[in-house]
mmCIF file of C-alpha atoms in Angstrom:
data_model
loop_
_atom_site.group_PDB
_atom_site.id
_atom_site.type_symbol
_atom_site.label_atom_id
_atom_site.label_comp_id
_atom_site.label_asym_id
_atom_site.label_seq_id
_atom_site.Cartn_x
_atom_site.Cartn_y
_atom_site.Cartn_z
ATOM 1 C CA ALA Z 1 -12.254 -19.165 -24.543
ATOM 2 C CA ASP Z 2 -15.695 -17.610 -24.020
ATOM 3 C CA LEU Z 3 -15.487 -14.381 -21.974
ATOM 4 C CA GLU Z 4 -18.838 -14.819 -20.228
ATOM 5 C CA ASN Z 5 -17.937 -18.350 -19.171
ATOM 6 C CA ARG Z 6 -14.652 -17.073 -17.720
ATOM 7 C CA ARG Z 7 -16.494 -14.351 -15.818
ATOM 8 C CA VAL Z 8 -19.025 -16.817 -14.391
ATOM 9 C CA ALA Z 9 -16.206 -19.135 -13.299
ATOM 10 C CA ALA Z 10 -14.263 -16.278 -11.686
ATOM 11 C CA MET Z 11 -17.311 -15.148 -9.699
ATOM 12 C CA ALA Z 12 -18.116 -18.727 -8.647
ATOM 13 C CA ILE Z 13 -14.605 -19.142 -7.281
ATOM 14 C CA ARG Z 14 -15.263 -16.156 -4.978
ATOM 15 C CA SER Z 15 -17.710 -18.304 -2.991
ATOM 16 C CA ALA Z 16 -15.832 -21.594 -3.295
ATOM 17 C CA ASN Z 17 -14.294 -23.283 -0.250
ATOM 18 C CA VAL Z 18 -10.839 -22.212 0.881
ATOM 19 C CA ASP Z 19 -9.193 -25.520 -0.049
ATOM 20 C CA LEU Z 20 -10.265 -25.097 -3.679
ATOM 21 C CA GLN Z 21 -9.175 -21.453 -3.693
ATOM 22 C CA ARG Z 22 -5.724 -22.425 -2.407
ATOM 23 C CA GLU Z 23 -5.459 -25.133 -5.060
ATOM 24 C CA LEU Z 24 -6.215 -22.543 -7.744
ATOM 25 C CA ILE Z 25 -3.531 -20.028 -6.717
ATOM 26 C CA PRO Z 26 -1.287 -21.020 -9.694
ATOM 27 C CA THR Z 27 -4.281 -20.381 -11.986
ATOM 28 C CA PHE Z 28 -4.869 -16.986 -10.346
ATOM 29 C CA ILE Z 29 -1.223 -16.101 -10.946
ATOM 30 C CA GLU Z 30 -1.560 -16.956 -14.636
ATOM 31 C CA LEU Z 31 -4.745 -14.904 -14.881
ATOM 32 C CA LEU Z 32 -2.992 -11.888 -13.359
ATOM 33 C CA ARG Z 33 -0.262 -12.234 -15.972
ATOM 34 C CA HIS Z 34 -2.455 -12.673 -19.038
ATOM 35 C CA GLU Z 35 -6.172 -11.964 -18.429
ATOM 36 C CA GLY Z 36 -7.297 -8.609 -19.809
ATOM 37 C CA ASP Z 37 -10.882 -8.552 -18.548
ATOM 38 C CA GLY Z 38 -11.371 -6.229 -15.585
ATOM 39 C CA GLN Z 39 -14.235 -8.172 -14.004
ATOM 40 C CA ILE Z 40 -12.245 -11.395 -13.919
ATOM 41 C CA ARG Z 41 -9.158 -9.633 -12.577
ATOM 42 C CA LEU Z 42 -11.157 -7.994 -9.771
ATOM 43 C CA ALA Z 43 -12.593 -11.384 -8.772
ATOM 44 C CA VAL Z 44 -9.038 -12.757 -8.593
ATOM 45 C CA PHE Z 45 -7.840 -9.806 -6.500
ATOM 46 C CA ASP Z 46 -10.727 -10.244 -4.081
ATOM 47 C CA THR Z 47 -10.156 -13.989 -3.727
ATOM 48 C CA LEU Z 48 -6.446 -13.494 -3.019
ATOM 49 C CA THR Z 49 -7.329 -10.789 -0.489
ATOM 50 C CA ASP Z 50 -9.625 -13.216 1.310
ATOM 51 C CA LEU Z 51 -6.902 -15.878 1.349
ATOM 52 C CA GLY Z 52 -4.493 -13.469 3.047
ATOM 53 C CA PRO Z 53 -1.117 -14.993 4.039
ATOM 54 C CA GLN Z 54 -2.094 -18.260 2.337
ATOM 55 C CA ALA Z 55 -1.747 -16.415 -1.012
ATOM 56 C CA ALA Z 56 1.918 -15.470 -0.471
ATOM 57 C CA ALA Z 57 2.949 -17.254 -3.698
ATOM 58 C CA ALA Z 58 0.991 -14.620 -5.645
ATOM 59 C CA VAL Z 59 3.000 -11.633 -4.330
ATOM 60 C CA PRO Z 60 5.229 -11.193 -7.443
ATOM 61 C CA ALA Z 61 2.216 -11.475 -9.767
ATOM 62 C CA LEU Z 62 0.275 -8.906 -7.721
ATOM 63 C CA ALA Z 63 3.218 -6.496 -7.781
ATOM 64 C CA ASN Z 64 3.532 -6.948 -11.545
ATOM 65 C CA ALA Z 65 -0.212 -6.354 -11.921
ATOM 66 C CA MET Z 66 0.223 -2.954 -10.269
ATOM 67 C CA ARG Z 67 3.030 -2.006 -12.646
ATOM 68 C CA VAL Z 68 1.343 -3.120 -15.886
ATOM 69 C CA ASP Z 69 -1.945 -1.757 -17.280
ATOM 70 C CA PHE Z 70 -4.301 -4.395 -18.656
ATOM 71 C CA GLY Z 71 -6.654 -2.584 -20.986
ATOM 72 C CA GLY Z 72 -9.893 -0.813 -20.151
ATOM 73 C CA ARG Z 73 -10.383 2.808 -19.167
ATOM 74 C CA ARG Z 74 -7.758 4.493 -17.005
ATOM 75 C CA ASN Z 75 -10.065 4.627 -13.961
ATOM 76 C CA GLU Z 76 -10.539 0.853 -14.214
ATOM 77 C CA GLU Z 77 -6.798 0.327 -14.341
ATOM 78 C CA LEU Z 78 -6.284 2.534 -11.289
ATOM 79 C CA HIS Z 79 -8.972 0.618 -9.414
ATOM 80 C CA GLN Z 80 -7.225 -2.645 -10.253
ATOM 81 C CA ASP Z 81 -3.982 -1.217 -8.848
ATOM 82 C CA TYR Z 82 -5.788 -0.360 -5.621
ATOM 83 C CA ARG Z 83 -7.342 -3.811 -5.302
ATOM 84 C CA ALA Z 84 -3.965 -5.447 -5.954
ATOM 85 C CA ALA Z 85 -2.474 -3.308 -3.178
ATOM 86 C CA LEU Z 86 -5.246 -4.435 -0.827
ATOM 87 C CA ALA Z 87 -4.417 -8.068 -1.651
ATOM 88 C CA LEU Z 88 -0.726 -7.462 -0.906
ATOM 89 C CA ALA Z 89 -1.670 -5.818 2.389
ATOM 90 C CA SER Z 90 -3.844 -8.792 3.306
ATOM 91 C CA ILE Z 91 -0.987 -11.222 2.601
ATOM 92 C CA GLY Z 92 1.064 -9.273 5.135
ATOM 93 C CA SER Z 93 4.773 -9.517 5.913
ATOM 94 C CA GLU Z 94 5.560 -11.592 2.802
ATOM 95 C CA SER Z 95 4.556 -8.549 0.706
ATOM 96 C CA VAL Z 96 6.731 -5.971 2.442
ATOM 97 C CA GLU Z 97 9.810 -6.163 0.182
ATOM 98 C CA CYS Z 98 7.718 -5.946 -2.990
ATOM 99 C CA LEU Z 99 5.848 -2.955 -1.580
ATOM 100 C CA ARG Z 100 9.120 -1.258 -0.631
ATOM 101 C CA ASN Z 101 10.235 -1.591 -4.252
ATOM 102 C CA LEU Z 102 6.938 -0.151 -5.472
ATOM 103 C CA LEU Z 103 7.528 2.969 -3.357
ATOM 104 C CA ASN Z 104 10.185 3.892 -5.941
ATOM 105 C CA GLU Z 105 7.843 3.718 -8.936
ATOM 106 C CA GLN Z 106 7.469 6.792 -11.153
ATOM 107 C CA ALA Z 107 3.657 6.598 -11.120
ATOM 108 C CA SER Z 108 2.438 8.467 -8.037
ATOM 109 C CA ASN Z 109 -0.613 6.231 -7.570
ATOM 110 C CA LEU Z 110 1.701 3.230 -7.123
ATOM 111 C CA ARG Z 111 3.716 5.054 -4.467
ATOM 112 C CA ALA Z 112 0.513 6.055 -2.679
ATOM 113 C CA GLU Z 113 -1.107 2.624 -2.821
ATOM 114 C CA SER Z 114 2.079 0.884 -1.720
ATOM 115 C CA ALA Z 115 2.322 3.195 1.284
ATOM 116 C CA MET Z 116 -1.324 2.507 2.071
ATOM 117 C CA ALA Z 117 -0.686 -1.248 1.940
ATOM 118 C CA LEU Z 118 2.361 -1.002 4.207
ATOM 119 C CA GLY Z 119 0.273 0.918 6.715
ATOM 120 C CA ARG Z 120 -2.355 -1.815 6.684
ATOM 121 C CA ILE Z 121 0.361 -4.381 7.400
ATOM 122 C CA GLY Z 122 1.357 -2.300 10.425
ATOM 123 C CA SER Z 123 4.345 -2.924 12.671
ATOM 124 C CA ALA Z 124 5.400 -5.954 10.595
ATOM 125 C CA ALA Z 125 6.301 -3.414 7.880
ATOM 126 C CA SER Z 126 8.718 -1.497 10.127
ATOM 127 C CA VAL Z 127 11.646 -2.325 7.819
ATOM 128 C CA ALA Z 128 10.045 0.093 5.329
ATOM 129 C CA ILE Z 129 10.168 3.073 7.711
ATOM 130 C CA PRO Z 130 13.273 4.695 6.084
ATOM 131 C CA ASP Z 131 11.656 4.363 2.632
ATOM 132 C CA LEU Z 132 8.443 5.976 3.874
ATOM 133 C CA ILE Z 133 10.272 8.798 5.680
ATOM 134 C CA LYS Z 134 11.866 9.791 2.356
ATOM 135 C CA LEU Z 135 8.407 10.152 0.828
ATOM 136 C CA LEU Z 136 7.156 12.602 3.465
ATOM 137 C CA GLY Z 137 8.416 15.260 1.036
ATOM 138 C CA ASP Z 138 6.924 13.679 -2.100
ATOM 139 C CA GLU Z 139 5.760 16.174 -4.723
ATOM 140 C CA GLN Z 140 2.289 14.574 -4.802
ATOM 141 C CA GLU Z 141 -0.046 15.387 -1.917
ATOM 142 C CA ARG Z 142 -1.858 12.051 -2.199
ATOM 143 C CA VAL Z 143 1.423 10.199 -1.687
ATOM 144 C CA ARG Z 144 2.288 12.330 1.340
ATOM 145 C CA ILE Z 145 -1.125 11.693 2.910
ATOM 146 C CA ASP Z 146 -0.831 7.916 2.483
ATOM 147 C CA VAL Z 147 2.746 7.937 3.789
ATOM 148 C CA ILE Z 148 1.689 9.869 6.897
ATOM 149 C CA GLY Z 149 -1.093 7.350 7.457
ATOM 150 C CA ALA Z 150 1.284 4.424 6.959
ATOM 151 C CA LEU Z 151 3.891 5.696 9.414
ATOM 152 C CA GLY Z 152 1.163 6.396 11.948
ATOM 153 C CA ALA Z 153 -0.229 2.881 11.515
ATOM 154 C CA ILE Z 154 3.202 1.249 11.861
ATOM 155 C CA GLY Z 155 3.254 2.941 15.244
ATOM 156 C CA SER Z 156 5.970 3.025 17.882
ATOM 157 C CA PRO Z 157 8.734 1.527 15.670
ATOM 158 C CA ALA Z 158 8.459 4.695 13.548
ATOM 159 C CA VAL Z 159 8.636 7.222 16.397
ATOM 160 C CA GLU Z 160 12.410 7.776 16.528
ATOM 161 C CA SER Z 161 12.627 8.255 12.753
ATOM 162 C CA LEU Z 162 9.675 10.658 12.858
ATOM 163 C CA LEU Z 163 11.251 12.663 15.683
ATOM 164 C CA ALA Z 164 14.369 13.062 13.523
ATOM 165 C CA ALA Z 165 12.274 13.995 10.467
ATOM 166 C CA ALA Z 166 10.487 16.643 12.539
ATOM 167 C CA GLN Z 167 13.834 18.522 12.597
ATOM 168 C CA ASN Z 168 14.334 18.346 8.800
ATOM 169 C CA SER Z 169 15.126 21.536 6.904
ATOM 170 C CA ASP Z 170 12.208 20.840 4.513
ATOM 171 C CA ASP Z 171 9.015 22.229 6.071
ATOM 172 C CA THR Z 172 6.850 19.722 4.166
ATOM 173 C CA ILE Z 173 8.772 16.848 5.751
ATOM 174 C CA ARG Z 174 8.566 18.466 9.193
ATOM 175 C CA ALA Z 175 4.803 18.900 8.853
ATOM 176 C CA GLY Z 176 4.317 15.314 7.702
ATOM 177 C CA ALA Z 177 6.443 13.966 10.531
ATOM 178 C CA ILE Z 178 4.453 15.887 13.147
ATOM 179 C CA SER Z 179 1.182 14.641 11.620
ATOM 180 C CA ALA Z 180 2.331 11.024 11.652
ATOM 181 C CA LEU Z 181 3.535 11.319 15.249
ATOM 182 C CA GLY Z 182 -0.045 12.009 16.304
ATOM 183 C CA SER Z 183 -0.888 8.365 15.569
ATOM 184 C CA ALA Z 184 2.491 6.647 15.871
ATOM 185 C CA ALA Z 185 3.192 7.996 19.352
ATOM 186 C CA GLN Z 186 0.340 6.127 21.042
ATOM 187 C CA GLY Z 187 1.936 4.030 23.767
ATOM 188 C CA SER Z 188 5.463 5.248 22.993
ATOM 189 C CA MET Z 189 7.989 5.337 25.836
ATOM 190 C CA LEU Z 190 9.516 8.573 24.469
ATOM 191 C CA ARG Z 191 6.824 10.831 25.948
ATOM 192 C CA GLU Z 192 9.085 13.700 27.069
ATOM 193 C CA GLN Z 193 10.943 13.822 23.767
ATOM 194 C CA LEU Z 194 7.640 13.710 21.874
ATOM 195 C CA LEU Z 195 6.170 16.590 23.850
ATOM 196 C CA ALA Z 196 9.328 18.665 23.448
ATOM 197 C CA THR Z 197 9.241 18.120 19.668
ATOM 198 C CA VAL Z 198 5.582 19.082 19.386
ATOM 199 C CA PHE Z 199 5.933 22.161 21.599
ATOM 200 C CA LYS Z 200 8.918 23.302 19.523
ATOM 201 C CA ALA Z 201 6.871 22.840 16.353
ATOM 202 C CA LEU Z 202 4.246 25.289 17.679
ATOM 203 C CA ASP Z 203 6.741 28.071 16.959
ATOM 204 C CA ASP Z 204 7.839 26.756 13.548
ATOM 205 C CA ASP Z 205 8.188 29.328 10.754
ATOM 206 C CA ALA Z 206 6.056 27.187 8.414
ATOM 207 C CA PRO Z 207 2.264 27.491 8.902
ATOM 208 C CA GLN Z 208 1.642 23.866 7.902
ATOM 209 C CA VAL Z 209 3.969 22.665 10.654
ATOM 210 C CA ARG Z 210 2.226 24.812 13.280
#
């Protein structure tokens, strides 16, 4: 029940052996559901991040932790959301569906952090490409930036969707698609189509596209 004892235990677990950390995953899940102390929560996020795919059982609890604020100042809550997103990214493909759902959240930081996490997962998150394409026109610049980065990191599986988005009537979407193609197109087999799209964009009416 003593807060300082809980904090000491949480920090000690950070340096414990992997077998013990795996054994404690159900405890970590309970802490994410009920623990209000930011220091303890951050230690849990970091431990789950280190465990990576071995922490797949914690995916629903991590997603819930991003949706629910657990006390403290707003900046602390936002930082917890970011660290939870990093843990989901580290877990990898088992997190993709949860992250796709989080892309629909009203809070813009959740949309941005979920996009960031999907980008870190990379090509294994290709099923989320249509969801990310929709957010190229998001009203929040931070979301758009993270979506562009995510589509670029997913790489060649995103190229065809980005080529289509580069023809969209919305100039913000066209600009985002062209930006993402700069990274996603590396190694793509669609070289001629890519060059034609980029050359056409040089004459676009919208300055941000050019």
